[in-house]
XYZ file of C-alpha atoms in Angstrom:
462
model
C 31.586 -147.822 85.057
C 29.077 -150.308 83.668
C 26.543 -151.385 86.618
C 25.691 -155.662 87.072
C 22.776 -156.605 89.012
C 22.661 -160.714 89.549
C 21.048 -163.273 91.823
C 24.349 -164.835 92.661
C 27.957 -163.707 92.292
C 31.225 -165.678 92.683
C 34.871 -164.497 93.745
C 36.794 -167.040 92.858
C 36.963 -169.265 89.553
C 39.229 -172.201 91.456
C 37.236 -175.798 91.677
C 34.789 -174.387 94.541
C 33.292 -171.159 92.803
C 32.999 -172.408 89.120
C 31.345 -175.660 90.416
C 29.424 -172.975 92.777
C 28.851 -170.482 89.559
C 28.101 -173.875 87.042
C 25.268 -175.336 89.900
C 23.876 -171.876 90.447
C 23.341 -171.933 86.255
C 21.986 -175.284 86.531
C 19.010 -174.100 88.739
C 17.841 -171.059 87.019
C 19.840 -168.347 89.175
C 21.610 -165.322 87.424
C 24.904 -166.016 88.071
C 28.193 -163.689 87.565
C 31.618 -165.490 88.229
C 34.757 -163.303 88.658
C 38.179 -164.227 88.167
C 41.537 -162.077 88.349
C 43.800 -164.955 86.572
C 42.546 -167.880 85.387
C 39.573 -170.519 85.329
C 40.648 -173.113 87.227
C 42.447 -172.091 89.998
C 45.876 -173.386 91.497
C 44.542 -176.868 91.331
C 43.780 -176.809 87.766
C 46.797 -174.798 86.929
C 49.685 -174.927 89.583
C 48.155 -177.477 91.545
C 46.767 -180.563 91.734
C 46.400 -181.019 87.703
C 50.011 -180.366 86.799
C 51.670 -181.598 89.547
C 50.023 -185.037 88.773
C 51.224 -184.892 85.306
C 55.064 -184.529 86.301
C 54.512 -187.500 88.935
C 53.069 -189.867 86.194
C 55.780 -188.319 83.891
C 58.439 -189.547 86.589
C 56.808 -193.047 87.218
C 57.193 -193.708 83.590
C 60.635 -192.559 83.380
C 61.384 -194.683 86.336
C 59.629 -197.759 85.032
C 61.988 -197.497 82.215
C 65.145 -196.996 83.893
C 63.806 -199.927 86.186
C 63.626 -201.940 82.888
C 67.168 -200.696 81.732
C 68.155 -203.075 84.460
C 67.462 -206.539 85.684
C 63.823 -207.100 85.717
C 62.238 -210.259 87.628
C 59.597 -209.786 85.234
C 61.804 -210.319 82.002
C 61.350 -207.168 80.307
C 64.591 -205.572 79.125
C 65.060 -202.324 77.469
C 67.740 -199.515 76.938
C 68.815 -196.592 78.909
C 66.006 -194.209 79.045
C 66.011 -190.554 78.028
C 63.490 -187.807 78.568
C 63.018 -184.599 76.883
C 61.307 -182.612 79.784
C 60.616 -179.415 77.271
C 58.302 -182.187 75.420
C 56.859 -183.334 79.406
C 56.220 -179.439 80.392
C 54.024 -178.715 77.206
C 52.188 -181.826 77.239
C 51.706 -181.141 80.937
C 50.563 -177.615 79.991
C 48.233 -178.714 77.168
C 46.636 -180.812 79.611
C 45.792 -178.167 81.892
C 44.875 -175.476 78.712
C 42.099 -178.460 78.093
C 40.398 -178.548 81.041
C 40.691 -174.494 81.689
C 39.146 -174.217 78.323
C 36.376 -176.668 79.759
C 35.862 -174.690 82.323
C 34.981 -171.355 80.313
C 33.114 -173.824 77.687
C 30.605 -175.061 81.346
C 30.116 -171.758 83.409
C 28.952 -170.242 79.230
C 27.199 -173.680 78.557
C 24.883 -173.093 82.198
C 24.909 -169.492 81.679
C 26.740 -168.170 84.223
C 28.211 -165.160 82.737
C 32.569 -164.623 84.141
C 34.111 -161.599 83.987
C 37.789 -161.355 84.456
C 39.131 -158.899 86.577
C 39.863 -158.556 90.879
C 37.039 -158.113 92.743
C 36.914 -155.369 95.828
C 33.816 -155.093 98.386
C 32.321 -151.713 98.913
C 30.008 -153.481 100.611
C 28.206 -156.813 101.402
C 26.204 -156.627 98.235
C 28.280 -154.758 96.014
C 32.034 -154.858 94.653
C 33.793 -153.586 92.026
C 35.207 -155.145 89.164
C 38.607 -153.717 87.445
C 39.310 -155.116 84.007
C 40.794 -153.839 81.108
C 41.295 -150.606 82.649
C 36.891 -150.052 83.152
C 35.232 -150.467 86.120
C 32.483 -152.894 86.812
C 29.994 -152.778 90.202
C 28.394 -155.817 90.619
C 25.785 -155.770 92.878
C 24.374 -159.133 94.116
C 21.320 -160.656 96.455
C 24.165 -163.358 97.453
C 27.790 -163.707 97.447
C 29.901 -167.062 97.511
C 33.523 -166.151 98.510
C 36.545 -168.460 96.818
C 39.598 -166.459 96.940
C 41.095 -170.203 97.595
C 45.142 -170.304 99.012
C 48.334 -169.474 98.656
C 52.139 -170.878 99.110
C 53.095 -169.897 102.631
C 56.671 -167.860 102.394
C 58.900 -168.105 105.144
C 60.173 -164.486 106.241
C 63.605 -165.818 106.162
C 63.608 -168.081 102.949
C 61.673 -165.359 100.555
C 60.531 -166.236 97.202
C 62.714 -165.710 94.019
C 65.880 -166.697 92.509
C 66.786 -170.138 93.746
C 63.798 -170.331 96.423
C 60.648 -171.162 94.709
C 57.163 -172.773 95.532
C 55.340 -175.605 94.452
C 53.961 -173.420 91.135
C 57.779 -172.810 90.095
C 58.623 -176.017 90.493
C 56.030 -177.676 88.040
C 57.574 -174.937 85.537
C 61.234 -175.720 85.973
C 62.699 -175.937 82.290
C 64.907 -178.872 83.559
C 64.916 -180.838 86.507
C 67.626 -179.171 88.631
C 71.092 -181.956 89.546
C 70.343 -180.880 93.485
C 67.101 -180.033 95.079
C 66.282 -178.999 99.077
C 62.597 -179.256 100.386
C 62.066 -177.366 103.159
C 58.839 -179.497 104.711
C 57.866 -183.107 104.338
C 54.073 -182.510 104.305
C 52.097 -183.942 101.096
C 53.371 -181.593 98.118
C 57.112 -181.306 99.564
C 56.985 -185.380 99.258
C 55.257 -185.526 96.436
C 57.307 -183.550 94.018
C 60.505 -184.524 95.749
C 60.013 -187.962 95.107
C 59.102 -187.062 91.282
C 62.637 -184.982 91.191
C 64.318 -187.979 92.677
C 62.722 -190.185 89.813
C 63.826 -187.744 87.556
C 67.271 -188.194 88.665
C 67.457 -185.267 90.659
C 69.546 -185.379 93.737
C 67.172 -184.705 96.395
C 67.199 -183.551 100.040
C 64.264 -182.780 102.700
C 64.768 -180.642 105.287
C 62.074 -180.967 108.202
C 61.564 -179.340 111.735
C 59.916 -182.270 113.152
C 60.515 -185.376 113.906
C 58.643 -187.721 111.340
C 57.349 -187.010 107.685
C 54.042 -186.872 106.954
C 53.123 -185.468 110.187
C 49.429 -185.879 109.336
C 50.298 -189.776 109.479
C 50.576 -192.692 111.340
C 54.202 -194.185 111.678
C 52.609 -197.639 109.767
C 50.839 -195.413 106.620
C 54.041 -193.773 106.101
C 56.583 -196.506 106.412
C 56.537 -197.407 102.853
C 57.290 -194.119 101.693
C 59.977 -194.216 103.469
C 61.413 -197.176 101.855
C 60.529 -195.546 98.935
C 62.599 -192.486 99.724
C 65.485 -194.566 101.003
C 65.170 -196.895 97.840
C 65.945 -193.632 95.023
C 68.470 -192.240 97.316
C 66.507 -189.198 98.751
C 68.408 -187.853 102.048
C 65.676 -186.855 104.609
C 66.969 -184.106 107.982
C 64.359 -184.999 110.666
C 64.299 -181.894 113.429
C 66.337 -180.170 111.329
C 65.528 -176.396 111.104
C 65.999 -174.426 107.556
C 67.938 -170.717 108.041
C 68.007 -169.027 105.073
C 69.570 -169.627 101.411
C 72.948 -168.926 100.654
C 75.436 -169.365 97.728
C 75.629 -172.989 97.794
C 72.440 -174.181 98.852
C 70.433 -174.017 101.778
C 71.558 -173.486 105.321
C 69.986 -175.536 108.561
C 70.620 -176.219 112.233
C 70.218 -180.081 112.839
C 68.553 -181.813 114.884
C 71.801 -182.039 116.551
C 72.258 -177.943 116.614
C 74.951 -178.057 114.132
C 75.514 -175.723 111.054
C 75.204 -176.992 107.951
C 74.478 -176.588 104.046
C 72.666 -178.562 101.870
C 73.726 -178.188 98.162
C 71.192 -177.335 96.078
C 70.661 -175.597 92.799
C 66.982 -174.478 93.970
C 65.340 -174.628 97.198
C 61.220 -175.457 97.260
C 59.851 -174.266 100.370
C 56.279 -176.457 101.074
C 55.404 -175.766 104.633
C 52.024 -174.998 103.884
C 49.336 -173.309 102.307
C 47.571 -170.199 104.032
C 43.743 -168.524 103.156
C 43.736 -165.639 100.462
C 41.935 -163.682 103.680
C 43.496 -160.166 102.196
C 43.157 -157.563 98.745
C 39.749 -158.446 98.210
C 38.025 -156.219 100.476
C 37.454 -157.658 103.566
C 38.113 -154.813 105.888
C 34.937 -153.312 104.668
C 33.004 -156.393 105.492
C 32.164 -157.880 109.085
C 33.443 -161.264 108.952
C 33.736 -163.559 111.924
C 37.484 -165.350 112.050
C 38.295 -168.468 113.089
C 42.019 -167.857 113.749
C 43.226 -166.901 110.035
C 40.276 -168.727 108.146
C 36.867 -167.379 108.063
C 34.263 -168.815 109.962
C 31.469 -170.029 108.484
C 28.639 -172.783 109.806
C 27.281 -175.598 108.297
C 25.716 -174.408 105.234
C 28.451 -171.796 104.562
C 26.839 -169.243 105.860
C 29.426 -166.176 107.314
C 28.157 -164.261 109.777
C 27.073 -161.581 106.976
C 23.447 -162.305 105.851
C 23.585 -163.277 101.922
C 27.562 -163.459 102.353
C 29.077 -167.108 101.735
C 32.513 -168.590 101.801
C 33.765 -172.069 100.511
C 37.157 -173.631 99.988
C 40.518 -172.883 101.103
C 39.905 -169.530 102.751
C 36.918 -171.653 105.326
C 39.777 -173.926 106.872
C 40.981 -177.486 106.682
C 41.065 -179.748 104.956
C 42.140 -177.407 101.941
C 40.842 -179.974 98.994
C 39.715 -179.425 95.962
C 36.885 -181.588 96.416
C 36.082 -180.199 99.650
C 35.615 -177.141 97.976
C 33.758 -178.773 94.748
C 31.273 -180.385 97.488
C 30.491 -176.611 99.501
C 30.294 -175.079 95.731
C 27.325 -177.125 94.515
C 25.570 -177.050 98.235
C 25.844 -173.297 98.662
C 24.219 -172.746 94.788
C 21.730 -175.195 96.039
C 20.493 -173.565 99.233
C 20.621 -170.247 97.602
C 18.062 -172.025 95.163
C 15.878 -172.810 98.682
C 17.237 -176.660 98.948
C 17.763 -177.935 102.202
C 21.253 -178.956 102.643
C 23.956 -179.385 105.195
C 27.793 -179.967 105.462
C 29.676 -182.555 106.535
C 33.027 -183.299 106.402
C 33.467 -187.021 107.558
C 33.543 -188.816 104.387
C 36.160 -186.227 102.770
C 39.334 -188.304 101.013
C 42.082 -186.939 101.609
C 44.988 -188.416 98.902
C 49.134 -188.339 99.427
C 49.968 -188.898 95.932
C 53.448 -189.984 96.959
C 54.875 -193.886 96.071
C 53.262 -195.439 97.782
C 49.939 -193.212 97.331
C 48.255 -192.970 101.166
C 44.645 -192.183 101.888
C 42.522 -190.863 104.762
C 39.240 -191.234 104.687
C 36.942 -191.126 108.353
C 38.656 -191.210 111.709
C 41.651 -192.851 112.503
C 42.435 -195.303 115.468
C 43.226 -192.410 117.606
C 40.726 -190.043 116.235
C 38.036 -192.475 117.111
C 39.051 -193.972 120.940
C 39.478 -189.709 121.335
C 35.898 -189.293 120.354
C 34.172 -191.907 123.004
C 34.094 -194.917 120.713
C 35.653 -198.443 121.830
C 36.694 -199.894 118.246
C 37.879 -202.788 116.255
C 40.387 -202.544 113.816
C 42.602 -204.360 111.872
C 44.749 -204.022 108.307
C 44.816 -205.920 105.508
C 48.586 -206.030 103.678
C 49.109 -205.765 100.384
C 51.806 -208.612 100.360
C 48.781 -211.073 100.615
C 46.949 -209.411 97.753
C 47.400 -211.536 94.308
C 46.704 -208.614 92.169
C 49.561 -206.262 93.782
C 51.833 -209.416 93.759
C 51.042 -209.199 90.153
C 52.238 -205.798 89.841
C 54.726 -205.603 91.724
C 53.346 -203.410 94.315
C 52.979 -205.481 97.079
C 53.928 -202.709 99.862
C 51.270 -201.466 102.032
C 47.253 -201.940 103.509
C 44.919 -201.189 103.965
C 43.302 -200.735 107.882
C 39.766 -200.542 108.394
C 38.659 -198.585 111.481
C 35.022 -199.851 113.137
C 32.266 -199.542 116.432
C 33.241 -202.474 118.451
C 29.109 -202.681 119.592
C 27.188 -201.835 115.746
C 30.284 -202.605 113.534
C 29.986 -199.130 112.224
C 32.635 -198.277 109.738
C 34.357 -195.096 110.642
C 37.309 -194.870 108.967
C 39.439 -195.911 106.374
C 42.992 -195.858 105.705
C 45.644 -197.090 102.752
C 49.112 -197.071 101.721
C 49.845 -198.992 98.102
C 50.009 -198.423 94.863
C 47.072 -196.837 93.040
C 45.541 -196.931 96.470
C 43.755 -193.277 95.033
C 41.395 -194.977 92.911
C 40.071 -196.884 96.221
C 39.215 -193.744 98.029
C 36.056 -193.692 96.303
C 34.937 -196.891 98.120
C 36.123 -196.063 100.960
C 34.064 -192.768 101.151
C 31.161 -194.275 100.250
C 31.560 -197.033 102.815
C 31.123 -194.097 105.396
C 28.623 -191.513 103.374
C 26.478 -194.617 103.351
C 26.743 -195.791 106.635
C 28.022 -199.454 105.969
C 29.178 -201.754 108.762
C 31.711 -204.599 108.206
C 28.732 -206.837 107.255
C 28.245 -204.721 104.927
C 31.890 -204.430 103.174
C 32.876 -208.206 104.198
C 29.245 -209.384 102.392
C 29.925 -207.414 99.176
C 31.289 -209.298 96.211
C 34.646 -207.912 95.261
C 35.673 -208.511 92.308
C 39.390 -211.134 91.734
C 42.085 -210.329 91.299
C 42.091 -206.681 92.159
C 43.597 -204.350 94.601
C 40.156 -203.924 96.531
C 39.829 -207.157 97.852
C 42.240 -206.033 100.292
C 39.401 -203.570 101.694
C 37.183 -206.659 102.249
C 39.499 -208.757 103.549
C 40.559 -205.615 106.208
C 36.588 -205.716 106.907
C 36.941 -209.890 107.289
C 40.051 -209.719 109.401
C 38.756 -207.088 111.871
C 35.255 -209.416 112.093
C 37.977 -211.913 113.123
C 37.599 -214.374 110.332
C 40.061 -212.688 107.507
C 40.043 -215.909 104.644
C 43.483 -215.023 102.717
C 46.158 -214.594 105.616
């Protein structure tokens, strides 16, 4: 058994873990990071990055198919074909470049990477099994960054034709028929992508609306896309189990039906990975199924921190990254606190949806009197010239001092505006600040300025 001692031990090399290790190394802390599977975690390998690659390929294929028919802009092309094996190879190449890059960054910043699964012995010690040998690592500070896993339904166990998002991103060819269980962002992102690639998609959602975390106005443009693509959405329906023909369901009116499907994609959420690494050897306070943390990501045990999905919502890679960087600096003696108000959430559907800060309902329930208005992309010149008029940007601000509390947007490419939205809230911008900032013309970003002007009562282009 090899004994290793270090200042900082990071368990898990996902977005939060590897960023924590890189920053700790930059700060001169003797750092070890342990990962049992692959650098980059779910996000880089079987989540954020590969899914966006498949979504992009599907968008390009749909665009080519569009130009094979009648086109308002005069572009004509032949019927498109897709070499999906080549698409997957391209996607895998991107993943390899990024994960290799993570390994290089850890090495560059003198963070030692050990491959293997870590198991706690006590609050300062873990054992890591690697290629038949065991490392015993003792650290002054430990950062738990074990991430999350797809939720499995007891009556739809993963295997054979029942798949999670992980398997969906590695299918050798788009299935002819696909049943998606759950109309959250993962299910609709992948469902829309496969529909664009020619798959007949049926979405089964137990609630009475798609994307339950967003209001109806935001989801309406996505509903329009689903209809255009021929995606059947069964709301108020319950999945019951797999059968030879596909997915057995109970419809909203209580009828038993079967959705024909080659594959059943279960996307009903993700669960924190709190088992399998010796949590029972620790005395950690829990917040439901998550590890409880304070505003410095400290757990109930001295010297033990937790970051990312294992600590709760929102389960977002950039949240984990921000926490990882912060914890490394705290261990190095810096003064930092965690504030989640300006975390953007992006739904990469068609069109995209962005959420930052408070919604009108959330702001009112927090006791604020508010002003709120939106500006439609149908009145934005750049959107018109891109054939992307669906959607809008909405601003929520305090009525008394006009401080911006939240921004919501739906539209093509609005994910790229999320930084501006987050920055406005982070910097404490008011409606006057945004309205008074000269926005380049013609851009989609002008809709942010116009939404602020309209909330102030004097929009210029509507």
